[in-house]
mmCIF file of C-alpha atoms and ligand atoms in Angstrom:
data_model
loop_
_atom_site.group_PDB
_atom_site.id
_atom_site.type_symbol
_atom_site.label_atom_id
_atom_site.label_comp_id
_atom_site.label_asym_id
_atom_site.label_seq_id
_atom_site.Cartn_x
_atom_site.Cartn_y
_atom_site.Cartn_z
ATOM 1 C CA UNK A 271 0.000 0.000 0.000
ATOM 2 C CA UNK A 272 1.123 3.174 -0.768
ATOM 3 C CA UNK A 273 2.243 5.676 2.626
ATOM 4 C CA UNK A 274 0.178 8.730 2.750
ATOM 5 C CA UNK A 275 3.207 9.867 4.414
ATOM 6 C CA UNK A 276 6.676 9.365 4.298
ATOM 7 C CA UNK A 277 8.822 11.257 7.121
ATOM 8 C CA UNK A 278 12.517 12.392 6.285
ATOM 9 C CA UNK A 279 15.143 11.516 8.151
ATOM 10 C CA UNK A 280 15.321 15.189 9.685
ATOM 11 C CA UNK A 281 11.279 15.088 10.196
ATOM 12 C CA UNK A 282 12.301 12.279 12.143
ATOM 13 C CA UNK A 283 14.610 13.229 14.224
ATOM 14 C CA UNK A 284 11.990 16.273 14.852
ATOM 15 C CA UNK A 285 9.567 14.197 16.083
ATOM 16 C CA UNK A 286 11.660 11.628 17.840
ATOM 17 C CA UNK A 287 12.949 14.672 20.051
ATOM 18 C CA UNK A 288 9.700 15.697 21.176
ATOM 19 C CA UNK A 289 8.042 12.089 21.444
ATOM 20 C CA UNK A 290 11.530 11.459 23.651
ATOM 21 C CA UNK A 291 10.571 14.294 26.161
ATOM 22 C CA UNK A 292 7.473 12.110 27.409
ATOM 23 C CA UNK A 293 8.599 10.841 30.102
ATOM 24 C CA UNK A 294 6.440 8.587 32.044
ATOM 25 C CA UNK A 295 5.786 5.290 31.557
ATOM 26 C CA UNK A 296 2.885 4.307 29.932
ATOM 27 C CA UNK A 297 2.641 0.373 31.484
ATOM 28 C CA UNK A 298 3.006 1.981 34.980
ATOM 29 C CA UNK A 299 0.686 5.250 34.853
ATOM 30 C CA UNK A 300 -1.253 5.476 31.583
ATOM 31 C CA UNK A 301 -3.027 8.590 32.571
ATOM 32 C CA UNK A 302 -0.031 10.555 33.388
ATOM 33 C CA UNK A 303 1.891 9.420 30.318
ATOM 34 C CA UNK A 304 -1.305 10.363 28.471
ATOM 35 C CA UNK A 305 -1.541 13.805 29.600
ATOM 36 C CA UNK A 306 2.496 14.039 29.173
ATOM 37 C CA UNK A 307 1.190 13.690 25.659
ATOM 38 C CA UNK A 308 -1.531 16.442 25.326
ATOM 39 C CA UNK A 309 0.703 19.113 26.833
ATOM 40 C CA UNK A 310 3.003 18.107 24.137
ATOM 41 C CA UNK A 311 -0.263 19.029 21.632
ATOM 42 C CA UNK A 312 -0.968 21.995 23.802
ATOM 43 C CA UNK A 313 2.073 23.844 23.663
ATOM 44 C CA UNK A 314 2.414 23.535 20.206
ATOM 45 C CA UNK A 315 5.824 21.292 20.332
ATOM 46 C CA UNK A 316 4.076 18.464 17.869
ATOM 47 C CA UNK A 317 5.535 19.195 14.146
ATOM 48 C CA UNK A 318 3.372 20.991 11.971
ATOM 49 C CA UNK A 319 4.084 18.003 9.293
ATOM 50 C CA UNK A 320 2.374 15.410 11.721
ATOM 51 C CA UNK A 321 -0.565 17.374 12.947
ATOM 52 C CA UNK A 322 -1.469 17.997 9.185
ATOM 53 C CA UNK A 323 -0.739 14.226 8.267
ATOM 54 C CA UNK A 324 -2.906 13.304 11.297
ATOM 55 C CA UNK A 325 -5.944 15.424 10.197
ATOM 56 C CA UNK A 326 -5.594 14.297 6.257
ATOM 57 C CA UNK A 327 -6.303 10.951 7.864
ATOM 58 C CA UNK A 328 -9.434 12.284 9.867
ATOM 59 C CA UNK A 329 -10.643 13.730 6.668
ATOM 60 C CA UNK A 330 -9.948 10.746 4.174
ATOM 61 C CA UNK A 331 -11.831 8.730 7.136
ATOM 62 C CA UNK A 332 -14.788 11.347 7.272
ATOM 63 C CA UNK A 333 -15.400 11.361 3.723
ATOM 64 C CA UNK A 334 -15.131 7.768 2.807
ATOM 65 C CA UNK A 335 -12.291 7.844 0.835
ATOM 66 C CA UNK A 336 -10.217 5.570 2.657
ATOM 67 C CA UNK A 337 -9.933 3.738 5.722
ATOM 68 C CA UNK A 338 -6.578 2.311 5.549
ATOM 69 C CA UNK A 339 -3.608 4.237 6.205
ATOM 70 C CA UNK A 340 -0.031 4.033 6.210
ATOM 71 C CA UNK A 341 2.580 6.666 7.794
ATOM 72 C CA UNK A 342 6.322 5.663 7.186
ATOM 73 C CA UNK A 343 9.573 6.228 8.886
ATOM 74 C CA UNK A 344 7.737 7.101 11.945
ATOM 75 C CA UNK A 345 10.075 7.168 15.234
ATOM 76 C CA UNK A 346 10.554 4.054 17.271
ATOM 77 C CA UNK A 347 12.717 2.533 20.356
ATOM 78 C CA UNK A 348 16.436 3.179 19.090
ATOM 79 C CA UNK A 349 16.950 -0.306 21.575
ATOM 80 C CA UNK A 350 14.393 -3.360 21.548
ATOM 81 C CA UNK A 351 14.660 -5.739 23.615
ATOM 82 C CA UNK A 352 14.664 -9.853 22.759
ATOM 83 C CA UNK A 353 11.109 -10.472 23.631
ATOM 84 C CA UNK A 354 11.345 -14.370 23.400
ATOM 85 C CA UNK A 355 8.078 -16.700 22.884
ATOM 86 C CA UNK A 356 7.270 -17.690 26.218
ATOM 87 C CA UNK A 357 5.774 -14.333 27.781
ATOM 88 C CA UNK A 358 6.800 -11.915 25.962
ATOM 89 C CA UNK A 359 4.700 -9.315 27.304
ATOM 90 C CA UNK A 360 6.362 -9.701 30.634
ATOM 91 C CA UNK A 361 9.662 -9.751 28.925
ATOM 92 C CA UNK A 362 8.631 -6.081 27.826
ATOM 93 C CA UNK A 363 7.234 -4.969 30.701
ATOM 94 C CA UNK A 364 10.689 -5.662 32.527
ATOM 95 C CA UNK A 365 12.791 -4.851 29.557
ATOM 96 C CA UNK A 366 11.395 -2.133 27.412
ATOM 97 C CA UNK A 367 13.125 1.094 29.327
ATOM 98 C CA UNK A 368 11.865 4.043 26.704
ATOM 99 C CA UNK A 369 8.146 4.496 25.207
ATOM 100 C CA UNK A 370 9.062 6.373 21.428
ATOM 101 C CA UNK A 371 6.905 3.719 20.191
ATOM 102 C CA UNK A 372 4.184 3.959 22.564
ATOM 103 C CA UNK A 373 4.027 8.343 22.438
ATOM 104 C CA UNK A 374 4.031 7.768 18.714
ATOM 105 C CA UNK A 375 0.485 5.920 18.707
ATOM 106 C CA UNK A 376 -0.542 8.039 21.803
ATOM 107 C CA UNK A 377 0.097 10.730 19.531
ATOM 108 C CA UNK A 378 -1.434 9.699 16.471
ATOM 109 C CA UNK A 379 -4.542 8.780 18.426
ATOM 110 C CA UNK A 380 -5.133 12.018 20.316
ATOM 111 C CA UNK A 381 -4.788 13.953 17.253
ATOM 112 C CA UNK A 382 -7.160 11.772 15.336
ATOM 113 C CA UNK A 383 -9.584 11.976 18.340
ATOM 114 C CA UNK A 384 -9.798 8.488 18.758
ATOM 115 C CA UNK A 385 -9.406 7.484 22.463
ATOM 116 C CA UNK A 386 -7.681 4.091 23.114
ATOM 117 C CA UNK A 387 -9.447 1.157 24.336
ATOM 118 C CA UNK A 388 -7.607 -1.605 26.873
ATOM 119 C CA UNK A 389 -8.459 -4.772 27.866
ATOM 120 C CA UNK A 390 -7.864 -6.390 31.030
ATOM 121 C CA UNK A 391 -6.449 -9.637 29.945
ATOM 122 C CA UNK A 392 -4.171 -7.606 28.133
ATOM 123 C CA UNK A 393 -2.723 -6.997 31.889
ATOM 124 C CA UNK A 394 -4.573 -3.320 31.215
ATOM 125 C CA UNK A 395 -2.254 -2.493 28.768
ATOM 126 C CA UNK A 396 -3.318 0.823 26.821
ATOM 127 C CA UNK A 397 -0.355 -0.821 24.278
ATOM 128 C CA UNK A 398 -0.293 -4.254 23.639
ATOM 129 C CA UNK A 399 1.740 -6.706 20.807
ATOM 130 C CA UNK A 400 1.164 -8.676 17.997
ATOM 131 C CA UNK A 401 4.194 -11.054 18.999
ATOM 132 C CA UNK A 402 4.246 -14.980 18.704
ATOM 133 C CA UNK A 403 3.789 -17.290 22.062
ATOM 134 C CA UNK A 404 5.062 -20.521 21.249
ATOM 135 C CA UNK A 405 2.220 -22.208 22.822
ATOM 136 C CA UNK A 406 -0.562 -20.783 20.648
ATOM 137 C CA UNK A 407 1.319 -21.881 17.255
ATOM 138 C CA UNK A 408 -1.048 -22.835 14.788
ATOM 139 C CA UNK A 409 -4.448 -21.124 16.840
ATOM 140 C CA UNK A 410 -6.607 -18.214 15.849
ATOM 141 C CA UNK A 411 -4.902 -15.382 17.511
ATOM 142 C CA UNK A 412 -3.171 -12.502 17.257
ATOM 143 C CA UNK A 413 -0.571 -14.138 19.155
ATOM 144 C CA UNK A 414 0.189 -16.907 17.390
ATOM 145 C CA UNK A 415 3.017 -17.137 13.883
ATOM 146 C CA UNK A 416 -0.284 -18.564 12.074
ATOM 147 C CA UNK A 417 -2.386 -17.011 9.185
ATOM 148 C CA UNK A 418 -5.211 -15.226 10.263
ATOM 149 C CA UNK A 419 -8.459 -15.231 7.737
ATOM 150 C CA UNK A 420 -10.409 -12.346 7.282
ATOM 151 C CA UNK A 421 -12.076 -11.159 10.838
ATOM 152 C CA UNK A 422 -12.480 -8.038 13.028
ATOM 153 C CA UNK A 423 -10.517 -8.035 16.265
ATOM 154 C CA UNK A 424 -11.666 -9.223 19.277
ATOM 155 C CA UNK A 425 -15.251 -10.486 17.195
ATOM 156 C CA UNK A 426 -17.250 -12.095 20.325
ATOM 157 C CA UNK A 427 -16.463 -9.325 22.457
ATOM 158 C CA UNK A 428 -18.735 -6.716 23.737
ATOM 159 C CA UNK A 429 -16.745 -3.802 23.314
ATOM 160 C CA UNK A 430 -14.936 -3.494 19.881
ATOM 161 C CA UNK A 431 -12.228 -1.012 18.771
ATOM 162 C CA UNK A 432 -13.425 0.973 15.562
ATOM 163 C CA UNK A 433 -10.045 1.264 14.795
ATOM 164 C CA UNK A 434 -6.395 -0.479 14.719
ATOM 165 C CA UNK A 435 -3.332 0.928 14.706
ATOM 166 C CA UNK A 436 -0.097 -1.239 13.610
ATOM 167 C CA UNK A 437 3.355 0.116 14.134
ATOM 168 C CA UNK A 438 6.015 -1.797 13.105
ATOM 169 C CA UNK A 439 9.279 -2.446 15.763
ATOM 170 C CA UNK A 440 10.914 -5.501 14.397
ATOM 171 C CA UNK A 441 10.114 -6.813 11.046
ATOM 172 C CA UNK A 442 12.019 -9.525 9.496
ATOM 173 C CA UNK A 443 13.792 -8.312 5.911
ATOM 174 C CA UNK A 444 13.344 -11.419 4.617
ATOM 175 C CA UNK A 445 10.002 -13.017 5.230
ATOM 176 C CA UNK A 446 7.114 -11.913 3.335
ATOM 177 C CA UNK A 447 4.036 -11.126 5.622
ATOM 178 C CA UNK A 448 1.065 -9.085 4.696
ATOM 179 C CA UNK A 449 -1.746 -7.566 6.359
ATOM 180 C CA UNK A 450 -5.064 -7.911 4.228
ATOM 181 C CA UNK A 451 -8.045 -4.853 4.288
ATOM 182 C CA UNK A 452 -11.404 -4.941 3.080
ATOM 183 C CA UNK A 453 -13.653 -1.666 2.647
ATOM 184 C CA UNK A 454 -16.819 -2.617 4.213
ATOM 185 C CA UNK A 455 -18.430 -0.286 1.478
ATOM 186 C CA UNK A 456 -16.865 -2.845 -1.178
ATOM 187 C CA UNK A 457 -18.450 -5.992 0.716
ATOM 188 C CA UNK A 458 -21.576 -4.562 0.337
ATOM 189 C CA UNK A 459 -21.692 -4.147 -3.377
ATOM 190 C CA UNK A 460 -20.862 -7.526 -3.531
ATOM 191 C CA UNK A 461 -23.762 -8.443 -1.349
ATOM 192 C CA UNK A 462 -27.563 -8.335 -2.437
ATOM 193 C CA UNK A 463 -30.226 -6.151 -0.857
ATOM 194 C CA UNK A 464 -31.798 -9.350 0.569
ATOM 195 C CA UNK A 465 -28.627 -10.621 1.577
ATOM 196 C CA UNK A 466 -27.610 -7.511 3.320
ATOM 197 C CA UNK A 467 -31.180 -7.549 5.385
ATOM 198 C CA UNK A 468 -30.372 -11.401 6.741
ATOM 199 C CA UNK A 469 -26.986 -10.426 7.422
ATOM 200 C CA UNK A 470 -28.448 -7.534 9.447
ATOM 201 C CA UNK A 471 -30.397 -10.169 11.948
ATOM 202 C CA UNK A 472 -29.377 -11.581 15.345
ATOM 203 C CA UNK A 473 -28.903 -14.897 13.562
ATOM 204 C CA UNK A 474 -24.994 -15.641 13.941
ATOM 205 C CA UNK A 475 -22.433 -16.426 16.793
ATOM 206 C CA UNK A 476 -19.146 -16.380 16.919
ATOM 207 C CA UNK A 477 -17.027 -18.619 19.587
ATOM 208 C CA UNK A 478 -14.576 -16.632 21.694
ATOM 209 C CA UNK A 479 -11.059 -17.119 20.558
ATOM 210 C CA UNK A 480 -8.696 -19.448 22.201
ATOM 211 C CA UNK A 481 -6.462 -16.680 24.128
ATOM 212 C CA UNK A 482 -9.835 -15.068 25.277
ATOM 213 C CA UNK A 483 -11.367 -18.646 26.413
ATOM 214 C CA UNK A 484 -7.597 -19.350 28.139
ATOM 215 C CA UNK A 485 -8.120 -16.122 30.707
ATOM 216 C CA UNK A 486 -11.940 -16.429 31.168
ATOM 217 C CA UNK A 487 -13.510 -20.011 31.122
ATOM 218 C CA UNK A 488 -17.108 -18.762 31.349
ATOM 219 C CA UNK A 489 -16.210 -17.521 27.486
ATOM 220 C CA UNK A 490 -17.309 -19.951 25.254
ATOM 221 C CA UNK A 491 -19.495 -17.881 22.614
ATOM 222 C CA UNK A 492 -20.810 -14.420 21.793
ATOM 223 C CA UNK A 493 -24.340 -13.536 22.591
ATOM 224 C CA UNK A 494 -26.351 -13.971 19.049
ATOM 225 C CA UNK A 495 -25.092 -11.226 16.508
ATOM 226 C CA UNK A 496 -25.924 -9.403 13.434
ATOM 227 C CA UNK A 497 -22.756 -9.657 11.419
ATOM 228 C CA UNK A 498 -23.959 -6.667 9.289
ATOM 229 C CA UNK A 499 -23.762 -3.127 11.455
ATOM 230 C CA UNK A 500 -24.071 0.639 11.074
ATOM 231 C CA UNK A 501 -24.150 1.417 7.144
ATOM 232 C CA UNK A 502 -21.069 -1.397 6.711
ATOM 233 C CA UNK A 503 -19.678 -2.175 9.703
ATOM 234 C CA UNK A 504 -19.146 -6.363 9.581
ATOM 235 C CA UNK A 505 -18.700 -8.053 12.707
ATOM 236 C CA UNK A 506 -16.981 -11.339 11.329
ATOM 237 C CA UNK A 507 -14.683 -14.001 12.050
ATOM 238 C CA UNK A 508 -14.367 -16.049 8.860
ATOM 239 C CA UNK A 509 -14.321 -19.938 9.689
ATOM 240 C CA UNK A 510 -15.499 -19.193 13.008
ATOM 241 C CA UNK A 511 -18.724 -16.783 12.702
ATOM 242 C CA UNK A 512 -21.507 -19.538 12.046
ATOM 243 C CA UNK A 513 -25.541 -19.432 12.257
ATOM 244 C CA UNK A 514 -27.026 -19.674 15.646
ATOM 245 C CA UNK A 515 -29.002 -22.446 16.709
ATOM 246 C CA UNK A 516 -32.968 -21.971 15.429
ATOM 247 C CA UNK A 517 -31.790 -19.595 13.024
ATOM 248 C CA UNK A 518 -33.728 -19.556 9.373
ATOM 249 C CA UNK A 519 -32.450 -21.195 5.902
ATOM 250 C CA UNK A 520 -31.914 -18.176 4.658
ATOM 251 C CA UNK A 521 -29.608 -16.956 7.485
ATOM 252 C CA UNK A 522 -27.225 -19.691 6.285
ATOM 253 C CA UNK A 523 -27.841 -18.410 2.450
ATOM 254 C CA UNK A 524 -26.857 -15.162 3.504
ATOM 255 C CA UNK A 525 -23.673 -16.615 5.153
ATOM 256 C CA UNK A 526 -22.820 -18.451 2.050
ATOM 257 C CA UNK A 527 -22.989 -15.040 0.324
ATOM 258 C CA UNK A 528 -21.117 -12.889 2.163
ATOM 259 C CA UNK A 529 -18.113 -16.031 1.747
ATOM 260 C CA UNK A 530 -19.004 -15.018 -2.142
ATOM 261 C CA UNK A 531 -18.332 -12.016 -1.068
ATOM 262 C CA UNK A 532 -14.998 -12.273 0.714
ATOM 263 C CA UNK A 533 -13.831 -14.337 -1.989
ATOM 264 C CA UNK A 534 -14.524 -11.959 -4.942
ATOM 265 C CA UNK A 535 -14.078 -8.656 -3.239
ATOM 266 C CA UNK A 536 -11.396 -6.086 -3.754
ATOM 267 C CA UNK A 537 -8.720 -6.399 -0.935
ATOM 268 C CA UNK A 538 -6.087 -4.252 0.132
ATOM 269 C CA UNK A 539 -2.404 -6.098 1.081
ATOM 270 C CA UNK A 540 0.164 -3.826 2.996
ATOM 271 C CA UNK A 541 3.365 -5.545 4.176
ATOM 272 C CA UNK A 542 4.022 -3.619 7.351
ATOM 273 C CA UNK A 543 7.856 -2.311 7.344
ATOM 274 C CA UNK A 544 9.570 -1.377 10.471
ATOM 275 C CA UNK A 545 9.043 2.111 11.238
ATOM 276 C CA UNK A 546 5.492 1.319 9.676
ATOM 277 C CA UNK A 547 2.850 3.360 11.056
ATOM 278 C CA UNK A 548 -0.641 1.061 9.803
ATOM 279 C CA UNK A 549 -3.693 2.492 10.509
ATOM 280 C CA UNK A 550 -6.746 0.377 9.861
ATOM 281 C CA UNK A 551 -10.765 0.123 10.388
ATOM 282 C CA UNK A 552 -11.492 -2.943 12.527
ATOM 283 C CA UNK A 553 -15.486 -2.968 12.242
ATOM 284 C CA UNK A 554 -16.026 -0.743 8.889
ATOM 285 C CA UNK A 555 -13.759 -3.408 7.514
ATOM 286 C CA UNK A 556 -11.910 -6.523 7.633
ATOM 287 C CA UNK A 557 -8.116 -7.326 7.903
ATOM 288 C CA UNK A 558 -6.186 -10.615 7.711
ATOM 289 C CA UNK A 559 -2.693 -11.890 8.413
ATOM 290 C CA UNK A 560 -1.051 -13.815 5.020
ATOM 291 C CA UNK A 561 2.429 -15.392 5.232
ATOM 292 C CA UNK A 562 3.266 -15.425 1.830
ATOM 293 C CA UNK A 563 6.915 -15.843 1.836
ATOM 294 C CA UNK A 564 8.752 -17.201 4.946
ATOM 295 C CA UNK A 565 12.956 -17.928 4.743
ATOM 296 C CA UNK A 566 13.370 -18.116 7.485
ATOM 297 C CA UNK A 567 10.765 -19.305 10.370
ATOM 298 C CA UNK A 568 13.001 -18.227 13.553
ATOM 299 C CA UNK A 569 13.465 -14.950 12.549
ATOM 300 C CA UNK A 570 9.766 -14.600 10.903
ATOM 301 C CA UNK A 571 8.224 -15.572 14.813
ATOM 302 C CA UNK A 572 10.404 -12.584 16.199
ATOM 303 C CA UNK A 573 8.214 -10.347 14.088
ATOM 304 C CA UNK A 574 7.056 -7.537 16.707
ATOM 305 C CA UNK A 575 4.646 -5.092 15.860
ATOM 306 C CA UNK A 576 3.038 -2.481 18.820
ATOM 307 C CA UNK A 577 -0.755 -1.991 18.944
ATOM 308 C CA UNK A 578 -3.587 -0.053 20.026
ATOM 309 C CA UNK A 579 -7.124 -0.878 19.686
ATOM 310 C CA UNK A 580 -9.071 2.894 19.460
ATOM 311 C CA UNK A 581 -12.459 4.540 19.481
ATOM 312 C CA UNK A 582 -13.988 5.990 16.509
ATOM 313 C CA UNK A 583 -14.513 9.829 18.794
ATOM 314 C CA UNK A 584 -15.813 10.601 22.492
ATOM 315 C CA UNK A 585 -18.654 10.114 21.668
ATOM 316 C CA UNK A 586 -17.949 6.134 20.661
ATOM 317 C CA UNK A 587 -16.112 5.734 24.119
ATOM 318 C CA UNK A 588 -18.250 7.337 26.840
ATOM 319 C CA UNK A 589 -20.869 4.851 25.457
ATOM 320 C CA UNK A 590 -19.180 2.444 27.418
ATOM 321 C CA UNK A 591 -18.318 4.715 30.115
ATOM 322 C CA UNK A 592 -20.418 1.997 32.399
ATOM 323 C CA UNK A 593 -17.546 -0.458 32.019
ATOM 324 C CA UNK A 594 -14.590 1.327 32.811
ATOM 325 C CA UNK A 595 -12.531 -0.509 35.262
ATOM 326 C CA UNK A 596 -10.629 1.502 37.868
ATOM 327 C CA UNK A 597 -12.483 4.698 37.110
ATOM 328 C CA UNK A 598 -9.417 4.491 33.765
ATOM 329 C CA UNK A 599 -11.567 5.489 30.743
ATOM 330 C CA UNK A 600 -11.163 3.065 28.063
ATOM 331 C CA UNK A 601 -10.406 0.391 30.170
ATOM 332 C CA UNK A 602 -12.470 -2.613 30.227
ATOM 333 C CA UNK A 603 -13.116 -6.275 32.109
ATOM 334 C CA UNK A 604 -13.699 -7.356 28.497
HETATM 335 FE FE1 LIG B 80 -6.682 -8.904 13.895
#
C-alpha cells in the first residue's frame, strides 16, 4: 500500500525529540503518560508536518475515501529488547526502558480523536503486541506465527475497537508477511439487498477465541449477533462466525454469500515495514494476516509489531463509560 506519508530523516529526528521528552511510563501510569502527551499538543511542540498528516487521515476517514492508512519512517525505540516466545509481554514490561513507540500511537490517536481502548487480559495495557507465544502456534490469535483469515478483532467481544493501529518495531527483511483490508463499502456491493437484510439479523455467533477462552472459562461464545452493522460495519470471524441455533435457511444463504463475497471482493495487502505506522478500520472493515513468503521461520516468529485498539470519537467511548474498570476510561473487564 502506498504511505500517505513518508517522514525524512530530519522530520524524524523532529519528532523523535519531542516524542523522547514524554517521560512517564505508559505500562506503569497510563493517565499521566497520556496527559504528558496532550501538553506536548498543547504547547504547540508536535511538528506541523504530523498534525497535518494526522488530520488528512481524519478527513480521508470522514469522507469515505479511505480507511486504511499508512505513515512511514515514523520514530521508534532506538533499543528493543529480545522479547522471546514464552511471555513476551512480561519480557517487555521488565525490559522495554523508553516508550518512542508507545508516544508515537498516543500521539497519532489524540490527534485523530480516537481514544484508546484496553483490555484487562491484556494486563490493562493501553499498548499491547502482535508477537508470537510458542504455545498458541497454529491457533486463531493474534498471538500466534499462524495465518489469520479475514475477521475483526476481538469479534465475540462486547466492546470493539473501531479502529487499529499497527506500528512496526521488528520486522524480518526477509520473510514476506502481509496484512489484508477490506472496505466494508466494497463488501456490500458484492452483497444483495436481501442478503444484506439477513446479514443484518441476530442470527450468527461467533465462539470466543482461544487466548480469550484461556483467561476467562465462562467464554465460550458471543451472545447472538448481526454480522452486518451501522451502514457497513461487519462483525466477522471467517471460519469461526456460524448461524445460531434456530436460526432460518436463509440466514445460512446469507452466510454463504457474504463467503461469495470475501472471496470476490477487492482487498487491500500492505506488508508492514519497520518504522510502519498502519492504521486500519477494525469494524467498517476486515483485515487478515497472510504469510506469503517465509525464509526463514526463527526470525519470521520474532516479528514484533506495537498496537492499540481505538475509538472511533468521544462520543464512541463514553458509550461504554459503564464499564470502565478503575475509574481508567477506556479500560475494560472485556
Ligand atoms: Fe486482527
Amino acid at each position: 500500500m502506498k504511505p500517505i506519508y513518508t517522514l525524512s530523516n530530519d522530520e524524524y529526528a523532529e519528532l523523535y525529540r519531542v516524542l523522547d521528552g514524554v517521560g512517564k511510563n505508559p505500562y506503569e501510569e497510563y493517565e499521566a503518560f497520556s496527559q504528558a502527551v496532550r501538553d506536548l499538543v498543547e504547547r504547540g511542540e508536535v511538528p506541523q508536518f504530523f498534525v497535518d498528516v494526522a488530520n488528512r487521515i481524519r478527513a480521508e476517514r470522514e469522507a469515505g475515501t479511505s480507511d486504511a492508512h499508512v505513515i512511514r519512517n515514523c520514530p521508534i525505540d532506538p533499543e528493543l529488547p529480545e522479547l522471546g516466545d514464552e511471555d513476551p509481554v512480561a519480557v517487555k514490561h521488565v525490559a522495554k526502558r523508553t516508550f518512542i513507540g508507545e508516544a508515537l500511537l498516543e500521539l497519532f490517536a489524540q490527534l485523530a480523536g480516537n481514544p484508546l481502548l484496553a483490555y484487562a487480559r491484556n494486563w490493562g495495557d493501553f499498548f499491547t503486541d502482535v508477537v508470537a507465544i510458542r504455545k498458541y502456534s497454529g491457533m486463531l490469535t493474534g498471538y500466534s506465527d499462524s495465518e489469520l483469515f479475514f475477521h475483526n478483532d476481538r469479534t465475540a467481544h462486547d466492546v470493539r475497537a473501531d479502529y487499529i493501529a499497527l506500528l512496526g518495531m521488528r520486522c524480518p527483511g526477509n520473510d514476506l508477511i502481509y496484512t489484508g483490508f477490506i472496505d466494508g463499502r466494497a463488501m456490500l456491493n458484492e452483497l444483495t439487498e436481501h442478503d444484506q437484510a439477513m446479514l443484518r439479523r441476530p442470527y450468527y455467533i461467533t465462539p470466543f477465541d482461544v487466548f480469550s477462552k484461556e483467561k476467562n472459562e465462562s467464554l465460550t461464545f458471543s451472545e447472538v449477533h448481526s454480522i452486518l452493522e451501522n451502514h457497513h460495519s461487519f462483525r466477522y470471524l471467517d471460519t469461526s462466525t456460524t448461524t445460531a441455533p434456530g436460526s432460518p435457511v436463509e440466514a445460512k444463504d446469507a452466510l454463504l454469500a457474504l463467503k461469495d463475497a470475501l472471496a470476490k471482493v477487492e482487498k487491500q495487502r500492505h506488508r508492514i515495514l519497520e518504522r510502519d505506522l498502519f492504521l486500519l478500520a477494525n469494524q467498517d472493515g476486515l483485515h487478515s494476516r497472510e504469510k506469503i513468503e517465509i525464509n526463514d521461520p526463527a526470525e519470521a516468529r520474532k516479528r514484533w509489531l506495537l498496537k492499540t485498539y481505538a475509538f472511533r470519537d468521544d462520543a464512541a467511548a463514553d458509550r461504554h463509560a459503564d464499564k470502565w474498570l478503575d475509574s481508567v476510561r477506556g479500560r475494560v473487564a472485556d
